[in-house]
mmCIF file of C-alpha atoms in Angstrom:
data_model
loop_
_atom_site.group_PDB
_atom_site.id
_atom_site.type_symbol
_atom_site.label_atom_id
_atom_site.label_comp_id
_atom_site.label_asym_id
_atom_site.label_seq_id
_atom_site.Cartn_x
_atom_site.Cartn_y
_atom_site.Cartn_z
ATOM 1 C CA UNK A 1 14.635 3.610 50.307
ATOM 2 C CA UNK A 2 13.030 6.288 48.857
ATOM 3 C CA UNK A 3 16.351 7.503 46.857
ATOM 4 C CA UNK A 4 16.321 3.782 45.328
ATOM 5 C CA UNK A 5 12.442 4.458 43.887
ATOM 6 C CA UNK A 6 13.426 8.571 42.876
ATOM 7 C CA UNK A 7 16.185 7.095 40.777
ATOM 8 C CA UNK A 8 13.964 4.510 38.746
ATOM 9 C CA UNK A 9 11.514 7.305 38.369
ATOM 10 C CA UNK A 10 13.322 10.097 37.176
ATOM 11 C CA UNK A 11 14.105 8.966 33.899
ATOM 12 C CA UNK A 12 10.410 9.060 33.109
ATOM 13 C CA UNK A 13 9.463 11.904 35.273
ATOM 14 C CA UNK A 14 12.286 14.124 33.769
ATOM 15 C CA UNK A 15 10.725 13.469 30.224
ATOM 16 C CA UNK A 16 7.622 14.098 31.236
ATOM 17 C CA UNK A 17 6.174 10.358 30.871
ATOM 18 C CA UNK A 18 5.014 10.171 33.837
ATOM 19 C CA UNK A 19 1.736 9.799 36.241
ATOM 20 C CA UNK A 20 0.902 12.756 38.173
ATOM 21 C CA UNK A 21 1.564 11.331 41.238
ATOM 22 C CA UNK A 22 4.955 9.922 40.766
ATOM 23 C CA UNK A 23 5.692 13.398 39.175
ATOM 24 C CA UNK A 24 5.063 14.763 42.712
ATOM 25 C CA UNK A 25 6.921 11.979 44.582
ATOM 26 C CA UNK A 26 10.472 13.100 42.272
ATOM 27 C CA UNK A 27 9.754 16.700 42.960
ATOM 28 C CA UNK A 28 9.064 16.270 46.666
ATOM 29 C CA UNK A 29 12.080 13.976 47.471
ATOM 30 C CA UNK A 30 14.781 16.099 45.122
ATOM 31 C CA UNK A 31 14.203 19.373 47.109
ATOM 32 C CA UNK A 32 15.468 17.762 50.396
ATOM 33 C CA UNK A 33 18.013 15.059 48.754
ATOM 34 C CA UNK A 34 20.748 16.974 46.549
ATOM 35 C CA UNK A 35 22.154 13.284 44.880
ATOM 36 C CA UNK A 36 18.770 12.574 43.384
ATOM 37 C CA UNK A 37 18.470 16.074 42.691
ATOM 38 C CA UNK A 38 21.650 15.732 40.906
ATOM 39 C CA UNK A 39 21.250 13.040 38.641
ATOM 40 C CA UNK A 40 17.250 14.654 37.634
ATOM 41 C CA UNK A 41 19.549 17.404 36.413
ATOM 42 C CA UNK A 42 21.406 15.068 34.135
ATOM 43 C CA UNK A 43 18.843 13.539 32.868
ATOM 44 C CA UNK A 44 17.207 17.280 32.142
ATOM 45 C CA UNK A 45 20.542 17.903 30.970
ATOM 46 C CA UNK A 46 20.135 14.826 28.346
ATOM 47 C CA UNK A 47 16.761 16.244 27.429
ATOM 48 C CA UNK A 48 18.154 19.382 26.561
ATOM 49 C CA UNK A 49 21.023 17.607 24.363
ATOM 50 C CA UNK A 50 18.877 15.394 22.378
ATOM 51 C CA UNK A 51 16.726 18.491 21.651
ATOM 52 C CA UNK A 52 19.986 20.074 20.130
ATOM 53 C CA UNK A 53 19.586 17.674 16.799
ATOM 54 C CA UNK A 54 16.404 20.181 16.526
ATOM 55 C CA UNK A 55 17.965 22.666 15.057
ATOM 56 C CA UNK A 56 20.905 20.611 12.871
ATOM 57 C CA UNK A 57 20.460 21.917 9.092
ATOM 58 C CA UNK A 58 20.922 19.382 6.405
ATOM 59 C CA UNK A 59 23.719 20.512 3.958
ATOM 60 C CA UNK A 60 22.540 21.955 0.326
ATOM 61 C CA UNK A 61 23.152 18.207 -1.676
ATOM 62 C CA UNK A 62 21.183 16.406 0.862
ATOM 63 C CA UNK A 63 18.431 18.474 0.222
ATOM 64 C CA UNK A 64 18.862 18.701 -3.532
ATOM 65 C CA UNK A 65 18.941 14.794 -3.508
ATOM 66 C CA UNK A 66 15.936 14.642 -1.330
ATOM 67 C CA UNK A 67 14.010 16.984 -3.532
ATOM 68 C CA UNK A 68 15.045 15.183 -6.509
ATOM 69 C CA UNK A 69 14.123 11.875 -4.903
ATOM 70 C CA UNK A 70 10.608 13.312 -4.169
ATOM 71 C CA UNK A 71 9.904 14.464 -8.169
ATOM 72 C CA UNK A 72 11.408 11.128 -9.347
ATOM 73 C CA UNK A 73 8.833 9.298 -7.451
ATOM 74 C CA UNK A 74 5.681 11.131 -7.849
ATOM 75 C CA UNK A 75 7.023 11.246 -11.669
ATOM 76 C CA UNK A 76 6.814 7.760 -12.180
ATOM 77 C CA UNK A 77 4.120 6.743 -9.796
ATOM 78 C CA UNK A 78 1.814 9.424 -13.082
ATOM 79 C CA UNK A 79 3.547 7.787 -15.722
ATOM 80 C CA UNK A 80 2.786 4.482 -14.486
ATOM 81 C CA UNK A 81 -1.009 6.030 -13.934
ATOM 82 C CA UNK A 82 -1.389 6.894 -17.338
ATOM 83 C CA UNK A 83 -0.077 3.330 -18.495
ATOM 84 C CA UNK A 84 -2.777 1.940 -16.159
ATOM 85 C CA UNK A 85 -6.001 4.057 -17.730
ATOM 86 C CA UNK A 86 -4.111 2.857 -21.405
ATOM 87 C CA UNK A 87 -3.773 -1.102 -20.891
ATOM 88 C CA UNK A 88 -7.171 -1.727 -19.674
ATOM 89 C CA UNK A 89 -8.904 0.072 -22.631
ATOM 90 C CA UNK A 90 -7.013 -1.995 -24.903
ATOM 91 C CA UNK A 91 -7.110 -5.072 -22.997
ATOM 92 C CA UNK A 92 -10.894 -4.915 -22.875
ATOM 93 C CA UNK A 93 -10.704 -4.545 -26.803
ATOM 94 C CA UNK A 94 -8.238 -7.781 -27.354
ATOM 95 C CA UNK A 95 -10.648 -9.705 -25.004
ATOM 96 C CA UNK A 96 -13.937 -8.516 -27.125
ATOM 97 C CA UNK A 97 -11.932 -9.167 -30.264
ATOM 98 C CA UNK A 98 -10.906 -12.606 -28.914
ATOM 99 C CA UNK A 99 -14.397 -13.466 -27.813
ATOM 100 C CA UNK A 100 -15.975 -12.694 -30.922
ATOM 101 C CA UNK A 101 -13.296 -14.911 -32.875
ATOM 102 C CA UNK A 102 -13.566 -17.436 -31.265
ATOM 103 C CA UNK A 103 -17.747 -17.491 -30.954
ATOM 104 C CA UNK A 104 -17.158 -17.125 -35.092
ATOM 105 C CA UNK A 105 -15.335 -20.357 -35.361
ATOM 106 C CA UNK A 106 -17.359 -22.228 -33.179
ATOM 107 C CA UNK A 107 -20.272 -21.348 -35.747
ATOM 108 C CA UNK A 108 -18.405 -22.031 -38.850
ATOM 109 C CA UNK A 109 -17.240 -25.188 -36.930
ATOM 110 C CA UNK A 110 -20.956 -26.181 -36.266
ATOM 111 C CA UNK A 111 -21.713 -25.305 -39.983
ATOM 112 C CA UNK A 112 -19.858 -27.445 -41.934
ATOM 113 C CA UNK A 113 -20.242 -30.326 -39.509
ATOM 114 C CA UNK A 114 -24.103 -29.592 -40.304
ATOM 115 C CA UNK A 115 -23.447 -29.314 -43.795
ATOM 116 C CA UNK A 116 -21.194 -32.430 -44.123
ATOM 117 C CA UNK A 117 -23.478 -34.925 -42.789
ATOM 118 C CA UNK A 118 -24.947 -37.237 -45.296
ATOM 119 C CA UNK A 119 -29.566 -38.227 -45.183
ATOM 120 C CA UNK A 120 -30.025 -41.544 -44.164
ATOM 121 C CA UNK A 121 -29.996 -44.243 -46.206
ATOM 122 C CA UNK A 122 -33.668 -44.868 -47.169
ATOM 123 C CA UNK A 123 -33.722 -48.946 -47.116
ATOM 124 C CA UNK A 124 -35.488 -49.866 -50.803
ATOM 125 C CA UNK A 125 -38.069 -51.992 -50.388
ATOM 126 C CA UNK A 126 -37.737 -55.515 -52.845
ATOM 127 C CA UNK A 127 -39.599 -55.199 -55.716
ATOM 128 C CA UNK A 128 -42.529 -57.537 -56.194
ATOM 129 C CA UNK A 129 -43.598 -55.803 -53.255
ATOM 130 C CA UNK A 130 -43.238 -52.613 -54.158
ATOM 131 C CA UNK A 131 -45.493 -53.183 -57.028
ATOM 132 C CA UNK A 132 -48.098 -54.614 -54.958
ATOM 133 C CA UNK A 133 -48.025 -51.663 -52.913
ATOM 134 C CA UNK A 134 -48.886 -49.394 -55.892
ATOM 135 C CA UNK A 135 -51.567 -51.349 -57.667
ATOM 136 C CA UNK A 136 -53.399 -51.647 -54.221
ATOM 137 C CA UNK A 137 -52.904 -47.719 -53.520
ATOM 138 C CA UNK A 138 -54.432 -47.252 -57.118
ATOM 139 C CA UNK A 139 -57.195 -49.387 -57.063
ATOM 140 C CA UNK A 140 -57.937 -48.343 -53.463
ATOM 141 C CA UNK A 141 -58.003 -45.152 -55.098
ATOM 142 C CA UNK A 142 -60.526 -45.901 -58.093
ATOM 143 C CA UNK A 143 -62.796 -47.574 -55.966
ATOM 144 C CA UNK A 144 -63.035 -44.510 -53.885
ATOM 145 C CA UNK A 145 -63.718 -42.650 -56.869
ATOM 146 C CA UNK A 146 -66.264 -44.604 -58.118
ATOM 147 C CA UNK A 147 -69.472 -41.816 -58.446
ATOM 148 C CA UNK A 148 -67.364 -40.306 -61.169
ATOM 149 C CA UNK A 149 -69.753 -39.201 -63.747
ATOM 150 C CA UNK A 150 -68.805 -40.558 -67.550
ATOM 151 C CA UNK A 151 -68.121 -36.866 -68.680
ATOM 152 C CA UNK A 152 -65.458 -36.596 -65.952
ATOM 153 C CA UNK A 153 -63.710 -39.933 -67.797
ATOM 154 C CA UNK A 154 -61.714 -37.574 -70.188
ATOM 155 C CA UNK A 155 -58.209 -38.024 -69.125
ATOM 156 C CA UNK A 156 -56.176 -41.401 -70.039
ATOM 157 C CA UNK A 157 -55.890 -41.805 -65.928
ATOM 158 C CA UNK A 158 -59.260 -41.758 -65.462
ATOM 159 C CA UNK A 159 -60.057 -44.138 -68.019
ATOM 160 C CA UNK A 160 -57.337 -46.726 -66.668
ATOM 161 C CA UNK A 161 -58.962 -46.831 -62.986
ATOM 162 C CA UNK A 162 -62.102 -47.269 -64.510
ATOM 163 C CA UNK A 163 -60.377 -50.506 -66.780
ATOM 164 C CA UNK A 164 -58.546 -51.861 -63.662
ATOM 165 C CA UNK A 165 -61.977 -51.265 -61.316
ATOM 166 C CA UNK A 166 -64.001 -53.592 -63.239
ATOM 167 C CA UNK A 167 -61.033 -56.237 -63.989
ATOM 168 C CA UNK A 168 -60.394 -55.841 -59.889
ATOM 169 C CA UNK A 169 -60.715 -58.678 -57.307
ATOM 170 C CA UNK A 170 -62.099 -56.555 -54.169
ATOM 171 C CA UNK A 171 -62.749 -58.832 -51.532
ATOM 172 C CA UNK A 172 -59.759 -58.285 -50.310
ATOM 173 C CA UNK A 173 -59.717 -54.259 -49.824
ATOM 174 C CA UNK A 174 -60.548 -53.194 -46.208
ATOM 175 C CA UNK A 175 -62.771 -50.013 -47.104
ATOM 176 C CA UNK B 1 -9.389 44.471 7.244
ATOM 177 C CA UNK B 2 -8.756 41.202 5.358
ATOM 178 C CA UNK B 3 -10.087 38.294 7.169
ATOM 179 C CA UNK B 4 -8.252 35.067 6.868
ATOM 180 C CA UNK B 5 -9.022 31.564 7.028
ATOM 181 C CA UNK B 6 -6.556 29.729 9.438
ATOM 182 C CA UNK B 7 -6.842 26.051 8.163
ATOM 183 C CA UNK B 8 -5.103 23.323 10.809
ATOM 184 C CA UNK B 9 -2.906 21.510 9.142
ATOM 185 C CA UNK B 10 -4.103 18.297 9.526
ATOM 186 C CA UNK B 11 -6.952 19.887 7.303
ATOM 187 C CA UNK B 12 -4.509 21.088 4.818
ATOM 188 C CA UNK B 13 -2.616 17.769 5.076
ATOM 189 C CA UNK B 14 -6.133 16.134 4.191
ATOM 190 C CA UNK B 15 -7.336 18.603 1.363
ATOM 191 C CA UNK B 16 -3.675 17.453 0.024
ATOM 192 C CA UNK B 17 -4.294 13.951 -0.192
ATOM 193 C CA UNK B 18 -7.439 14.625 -1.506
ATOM 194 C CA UNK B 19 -6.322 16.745 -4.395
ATOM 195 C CA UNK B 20 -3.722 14.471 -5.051
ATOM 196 C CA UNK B 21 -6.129 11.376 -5.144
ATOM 197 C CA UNK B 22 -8.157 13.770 -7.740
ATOM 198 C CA UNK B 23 -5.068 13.366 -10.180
ATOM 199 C CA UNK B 24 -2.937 16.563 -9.117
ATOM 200 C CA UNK B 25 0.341 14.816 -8.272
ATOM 201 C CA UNK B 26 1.538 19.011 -7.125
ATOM 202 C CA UNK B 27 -0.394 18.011 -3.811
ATOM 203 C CA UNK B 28 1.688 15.445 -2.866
ATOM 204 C CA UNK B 29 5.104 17.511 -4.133
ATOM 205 C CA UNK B 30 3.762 19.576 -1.332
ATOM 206 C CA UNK B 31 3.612 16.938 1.245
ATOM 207 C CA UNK B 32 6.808 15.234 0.592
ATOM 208 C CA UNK B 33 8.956 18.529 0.606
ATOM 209 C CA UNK B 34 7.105 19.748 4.020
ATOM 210 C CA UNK B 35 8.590 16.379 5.505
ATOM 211 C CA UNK B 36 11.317 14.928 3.420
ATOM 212 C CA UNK B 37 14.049 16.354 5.643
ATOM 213 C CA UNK B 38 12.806 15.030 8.893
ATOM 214 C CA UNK B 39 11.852 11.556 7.871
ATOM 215 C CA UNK B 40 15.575 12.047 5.918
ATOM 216 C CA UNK B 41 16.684 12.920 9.686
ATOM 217 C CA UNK B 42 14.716 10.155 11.700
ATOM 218 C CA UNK B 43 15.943 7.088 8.923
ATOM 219 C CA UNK B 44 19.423 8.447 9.235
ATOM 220 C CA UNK B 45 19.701 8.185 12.977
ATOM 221 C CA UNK B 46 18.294 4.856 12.910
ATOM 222 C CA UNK B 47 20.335 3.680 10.131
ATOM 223 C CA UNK B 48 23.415 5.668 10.927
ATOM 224 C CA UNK B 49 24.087 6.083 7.338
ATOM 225 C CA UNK B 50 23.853 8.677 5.109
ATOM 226 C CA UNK B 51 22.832 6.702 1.448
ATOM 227 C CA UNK B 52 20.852 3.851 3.506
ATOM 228 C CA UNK B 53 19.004 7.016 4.851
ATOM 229 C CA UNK B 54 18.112 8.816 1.064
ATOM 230 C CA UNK B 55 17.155 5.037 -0.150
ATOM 231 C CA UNK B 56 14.949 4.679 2.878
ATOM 232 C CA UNK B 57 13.036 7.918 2.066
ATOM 233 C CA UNK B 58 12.720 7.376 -1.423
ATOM 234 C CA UNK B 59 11.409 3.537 -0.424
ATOM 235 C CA UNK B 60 8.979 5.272 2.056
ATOM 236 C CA UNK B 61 7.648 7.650 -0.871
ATOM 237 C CA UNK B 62 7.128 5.079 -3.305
ATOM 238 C CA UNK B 63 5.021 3.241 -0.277
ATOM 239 C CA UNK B 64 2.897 5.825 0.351
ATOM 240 C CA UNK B 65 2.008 6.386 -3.072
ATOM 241 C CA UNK B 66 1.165 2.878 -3.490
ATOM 242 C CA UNK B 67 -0.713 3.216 -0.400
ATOM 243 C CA UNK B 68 -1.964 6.141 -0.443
ATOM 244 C CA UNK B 69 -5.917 5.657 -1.631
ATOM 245 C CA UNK B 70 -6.175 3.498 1.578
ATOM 246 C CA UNK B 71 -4.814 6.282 4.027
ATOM 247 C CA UNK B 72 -7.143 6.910 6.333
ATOM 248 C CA UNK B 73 -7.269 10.743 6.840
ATOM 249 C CA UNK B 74 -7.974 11.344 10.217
ATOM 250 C CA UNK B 75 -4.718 10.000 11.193
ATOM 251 C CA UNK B 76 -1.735 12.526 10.693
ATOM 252 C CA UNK B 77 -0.013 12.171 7.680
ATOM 253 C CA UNK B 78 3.241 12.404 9.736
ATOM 254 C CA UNK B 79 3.055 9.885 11.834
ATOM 255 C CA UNK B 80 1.427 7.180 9.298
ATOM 256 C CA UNK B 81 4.600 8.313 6.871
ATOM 257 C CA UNK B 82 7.230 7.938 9.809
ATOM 258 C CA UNK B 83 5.547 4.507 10.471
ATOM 259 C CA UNK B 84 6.314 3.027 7.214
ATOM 260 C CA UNK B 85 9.557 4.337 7.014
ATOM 261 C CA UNK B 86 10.563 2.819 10.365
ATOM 262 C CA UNK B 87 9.446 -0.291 9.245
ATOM 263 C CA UNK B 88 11.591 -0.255 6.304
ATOM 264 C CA UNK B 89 14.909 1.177 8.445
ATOM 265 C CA UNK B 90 14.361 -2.098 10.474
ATOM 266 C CA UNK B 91 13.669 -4.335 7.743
ATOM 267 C CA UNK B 92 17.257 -2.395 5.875
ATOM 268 C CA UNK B 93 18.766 -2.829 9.241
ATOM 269 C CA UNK B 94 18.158 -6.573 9.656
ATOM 270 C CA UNK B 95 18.888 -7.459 5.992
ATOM 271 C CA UNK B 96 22.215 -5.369 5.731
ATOM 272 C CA UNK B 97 25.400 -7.272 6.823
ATOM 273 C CA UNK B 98 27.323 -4.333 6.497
ATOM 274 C CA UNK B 99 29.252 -3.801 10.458
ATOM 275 C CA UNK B 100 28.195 -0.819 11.993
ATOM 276 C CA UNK B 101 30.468 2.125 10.695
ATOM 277 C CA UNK B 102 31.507 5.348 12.371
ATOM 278 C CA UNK B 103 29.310 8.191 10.797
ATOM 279 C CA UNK B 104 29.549 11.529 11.520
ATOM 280 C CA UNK B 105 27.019 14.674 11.320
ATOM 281 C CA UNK B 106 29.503 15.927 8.403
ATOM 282 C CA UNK B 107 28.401 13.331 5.996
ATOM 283 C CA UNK B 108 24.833 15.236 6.041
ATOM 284 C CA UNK B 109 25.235 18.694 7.178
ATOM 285 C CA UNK B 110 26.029 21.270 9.799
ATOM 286 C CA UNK B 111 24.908 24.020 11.264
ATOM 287 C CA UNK B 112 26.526 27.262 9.871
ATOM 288 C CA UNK B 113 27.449 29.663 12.757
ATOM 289 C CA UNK B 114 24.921 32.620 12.975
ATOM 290 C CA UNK B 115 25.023 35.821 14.958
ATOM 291 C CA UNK B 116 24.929 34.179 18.376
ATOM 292 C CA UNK B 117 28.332 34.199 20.137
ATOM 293 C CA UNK B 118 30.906 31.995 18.738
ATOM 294 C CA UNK B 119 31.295 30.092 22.036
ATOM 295 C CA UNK B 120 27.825 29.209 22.330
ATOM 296 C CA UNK B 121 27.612 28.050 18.985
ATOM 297 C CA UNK B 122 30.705 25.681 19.003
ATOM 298 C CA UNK B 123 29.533 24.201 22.657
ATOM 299 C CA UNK B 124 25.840 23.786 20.640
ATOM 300 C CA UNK B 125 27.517 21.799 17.626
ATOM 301 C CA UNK B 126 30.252 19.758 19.917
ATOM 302 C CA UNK B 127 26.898 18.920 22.177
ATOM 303 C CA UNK B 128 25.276 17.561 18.414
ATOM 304 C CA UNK B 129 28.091 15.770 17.654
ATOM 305 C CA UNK B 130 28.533 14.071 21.171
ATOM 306 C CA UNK B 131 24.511 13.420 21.043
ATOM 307 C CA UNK B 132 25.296 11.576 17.706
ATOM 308 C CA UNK B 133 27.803 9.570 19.179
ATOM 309 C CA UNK B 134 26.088 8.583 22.310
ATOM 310 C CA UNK B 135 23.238 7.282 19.975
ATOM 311 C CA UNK B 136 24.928 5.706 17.748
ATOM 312 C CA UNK B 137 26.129 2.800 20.666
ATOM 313 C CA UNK B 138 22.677 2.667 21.539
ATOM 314 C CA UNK B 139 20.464 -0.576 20.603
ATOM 315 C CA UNK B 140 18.427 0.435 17.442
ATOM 316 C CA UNK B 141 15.241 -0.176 19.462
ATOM 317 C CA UNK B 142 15.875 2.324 22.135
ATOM 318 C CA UNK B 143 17.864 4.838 19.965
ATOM 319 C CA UNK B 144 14.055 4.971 17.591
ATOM 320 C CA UNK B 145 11.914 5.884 20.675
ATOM 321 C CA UNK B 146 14.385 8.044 22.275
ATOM 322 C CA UNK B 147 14.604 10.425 18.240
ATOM 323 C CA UNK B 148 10.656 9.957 18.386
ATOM 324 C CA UNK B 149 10.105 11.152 21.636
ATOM 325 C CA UNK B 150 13.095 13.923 22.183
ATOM 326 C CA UNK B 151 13.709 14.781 18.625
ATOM 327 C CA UNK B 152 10.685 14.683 16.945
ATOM 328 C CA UNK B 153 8.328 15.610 19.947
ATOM 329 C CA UNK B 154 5.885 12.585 19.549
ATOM 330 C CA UNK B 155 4.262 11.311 22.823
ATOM 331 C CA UNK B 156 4.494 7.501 23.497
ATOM 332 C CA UNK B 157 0.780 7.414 22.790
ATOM 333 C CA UNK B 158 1.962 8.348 18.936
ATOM 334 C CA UNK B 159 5.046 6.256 19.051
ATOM 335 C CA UNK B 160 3.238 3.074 19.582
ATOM 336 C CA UNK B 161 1.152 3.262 16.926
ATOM 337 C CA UNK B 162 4.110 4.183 15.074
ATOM 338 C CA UNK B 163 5.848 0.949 15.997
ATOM 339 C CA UNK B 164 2.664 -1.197 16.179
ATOM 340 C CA UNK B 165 3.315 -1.716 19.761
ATOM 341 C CA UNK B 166 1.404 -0.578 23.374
ATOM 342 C CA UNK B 167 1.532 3.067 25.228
ATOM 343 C CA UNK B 168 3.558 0.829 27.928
ATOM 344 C CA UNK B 169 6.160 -0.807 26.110
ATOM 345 C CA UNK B 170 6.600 2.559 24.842
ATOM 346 C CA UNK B 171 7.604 4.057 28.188
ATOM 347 C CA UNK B 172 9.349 1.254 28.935
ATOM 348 C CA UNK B 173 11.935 1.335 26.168
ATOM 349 C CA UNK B 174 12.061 5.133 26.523
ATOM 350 C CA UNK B 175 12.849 4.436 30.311
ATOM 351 C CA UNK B 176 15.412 2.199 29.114
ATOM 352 C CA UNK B 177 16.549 4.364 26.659
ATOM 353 C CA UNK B 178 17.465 7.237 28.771
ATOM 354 C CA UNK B 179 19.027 5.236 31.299
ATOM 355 C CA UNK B 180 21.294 3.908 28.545
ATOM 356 C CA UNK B 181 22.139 7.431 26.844
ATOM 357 C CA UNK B 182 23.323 8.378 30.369
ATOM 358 C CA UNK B 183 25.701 5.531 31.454
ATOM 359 C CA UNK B 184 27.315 5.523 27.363
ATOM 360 C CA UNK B 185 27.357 9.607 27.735
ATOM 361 C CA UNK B 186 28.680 9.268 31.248
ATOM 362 C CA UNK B 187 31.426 6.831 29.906
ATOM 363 C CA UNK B 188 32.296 8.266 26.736
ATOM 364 C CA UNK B 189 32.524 11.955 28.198
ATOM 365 C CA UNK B 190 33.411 11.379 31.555
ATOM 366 C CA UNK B 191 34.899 14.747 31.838
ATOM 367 C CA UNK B 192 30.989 16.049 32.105
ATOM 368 C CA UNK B 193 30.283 13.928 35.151
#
């Protein structure tokens, strides 16, 4: 019974993986049971094999290629470094020469659309009316005007509202 | 007498990153050639092949530069690198339709013999090549915990964050994993029994 739970142990106790206790258990049972004791050997044995590839030396073209391999790499990882610090520099350029392009045509757009549109069409007035709008404007005017002294009555204007005052019907004016 | 300052290298790792986040790209040369060869090592016995393994690394390097402003730097370098690369050996290992080939340690490297005694040295590099074998019949999910654990030395704690997964599925798989390497050693080298 106990040979059946050795054997499933050893493999980790000869390694070393084990618990403390089970390390004790192997130990215990192979001094008094030379079969288990016998295969923990092997598997020491195995240890000892594997550790072997330890001290295996690469041949001289192996490690030529591998130290080639290494420079290649780190070579183009900097090269590729130095064409990452480049393309944003210029990329932020393109995009502040793009921006400004573009805000330039969307002025000169907005600038002649500005400049292209027509006043609006002013609608005339017919013109009986027109005239009546005038003659009431000036005679509203005279009236006002009326403590002009005769000295002031120089000009040919002044003379006319004075003409047109006193040939006026005013009963209609809304002073 | 000279006094000098011992920095821990997670402090160096961190002055690193933050040099290289300055603009000196020499900081991360640093980093990647103090762990090139074992993430090289780690992706390769995942993948179990030798260009998959070089285009995973170089994948994983090109991530971490990418990510490497958002690194947080009280995590080991390490173990945040080793993280993305195993992410990108499963992702490789999902996506390839390639069958599984028969690779060897030779397509990478071995060990040249030394001083030590010629017997011990061909027994170390047989034992390498019969480790590579064993592994490379294992299921990719145990044969990553079993290189993180015994390989690389990381404890399951490490691992799991590694493969965004608990501290107990961690032990579980490794449990698994061992018990696996044993029965394919056991039947592929039976002579060792």
């Amino acid at each position: 019974m106990d040979c059946r739970k050795v054997r499933e142990l050893i493999p980790l106790v000869s390694g070393g993986d084990s618990e403390t206790a089970d390390v004790e258990f192997v130990k215990n049972h192979i001094a008094s049971c030379s079969t288990c004791n016998k295969l923990y050997q092997k598997y020491i044995a195995d240890r000892q094999a594997l550790n072997s590839l330890n001290s295996f030396t690469l041949s001289d073209s192996i490690e030529e290629r591998l130290k080639a391999i290494s420079n290649s790499v780190i070579a183009n990882r900097t090269t590729s470094e130095r064409k990452k610090k480049v393309t944003p520099f210029a990329v932020r350029i393109v995009r502040v020469l793009t921006g400004t392009a573009l805000i330039l045509i969307a002025l000169l757009a907005l600038v002649f659309y500005l400049g292209g549109q027509k006043p609006p069409k002013q609608e005339k007035a017919p013109e009986g009316i027109v005239e009546r709008i005038e003659y009431n404007r000036m005679i509203k005017r005279a009236i006002e005007n009326a403590t002009l002294d005769e000295k002031e009555k120089v000009t040919p204007a002044e003379r006319e509202k004075c003409r047109v005052l006193d040939s006026a019907d005013t009963s209609s004016f809304d002073f | 007498m000279s006094s000098e300052i011992v920095v821990e290298p997670q402090e160096l790792e961190k002055r690193l990153i933050e040099r290289f986040r300055s603009g000196d790209s020499s900081a991360m040369e640093t980093l990647f050639e103090k762990y090139s060869k074992r993430l090289f090592w780690v992706a390769f016995n995942i993948l179990q092949n030798r260009e998959d393994a070089l285009d995973a690394v170089q994948e994983t390097f090109v991530k971490i530069l990418n990510a490497i402003d958002r690194f947080d730097t009280s995590r080991r370098f390490y173990t945040w690198a080793c993280q993305i690369m195993i992410n990108l050996c499963v992702d490789k290992k999902r996506r390839s339709l390639k069958a599984r080939s028969v690779v060897s340690l030779e397509d990478i490297g071995t060990q040249p013999l030394q001083q030590a005694a010629p017997e011990h040295l061909v027994t170390q590099e047989e034992k390498r090549k019969r480790v590579f074998t064993v592994m490379g019949k294992m299921a990719e999910a145990y044969r990553t915990v079993i290189i993180l654990r015994e390989v690389e030395g990381l404890g399951c704690k490490e691992i799991g964050e590694m493969l965004a997964t608990t501290h107990a599925t961690v032990r579980w798989r490794l449990h698994r994993a061992r018990i696996m390497f044993r029965k394919i050693w056991e039947k592929e080298f039976p002579e060792e029994i």
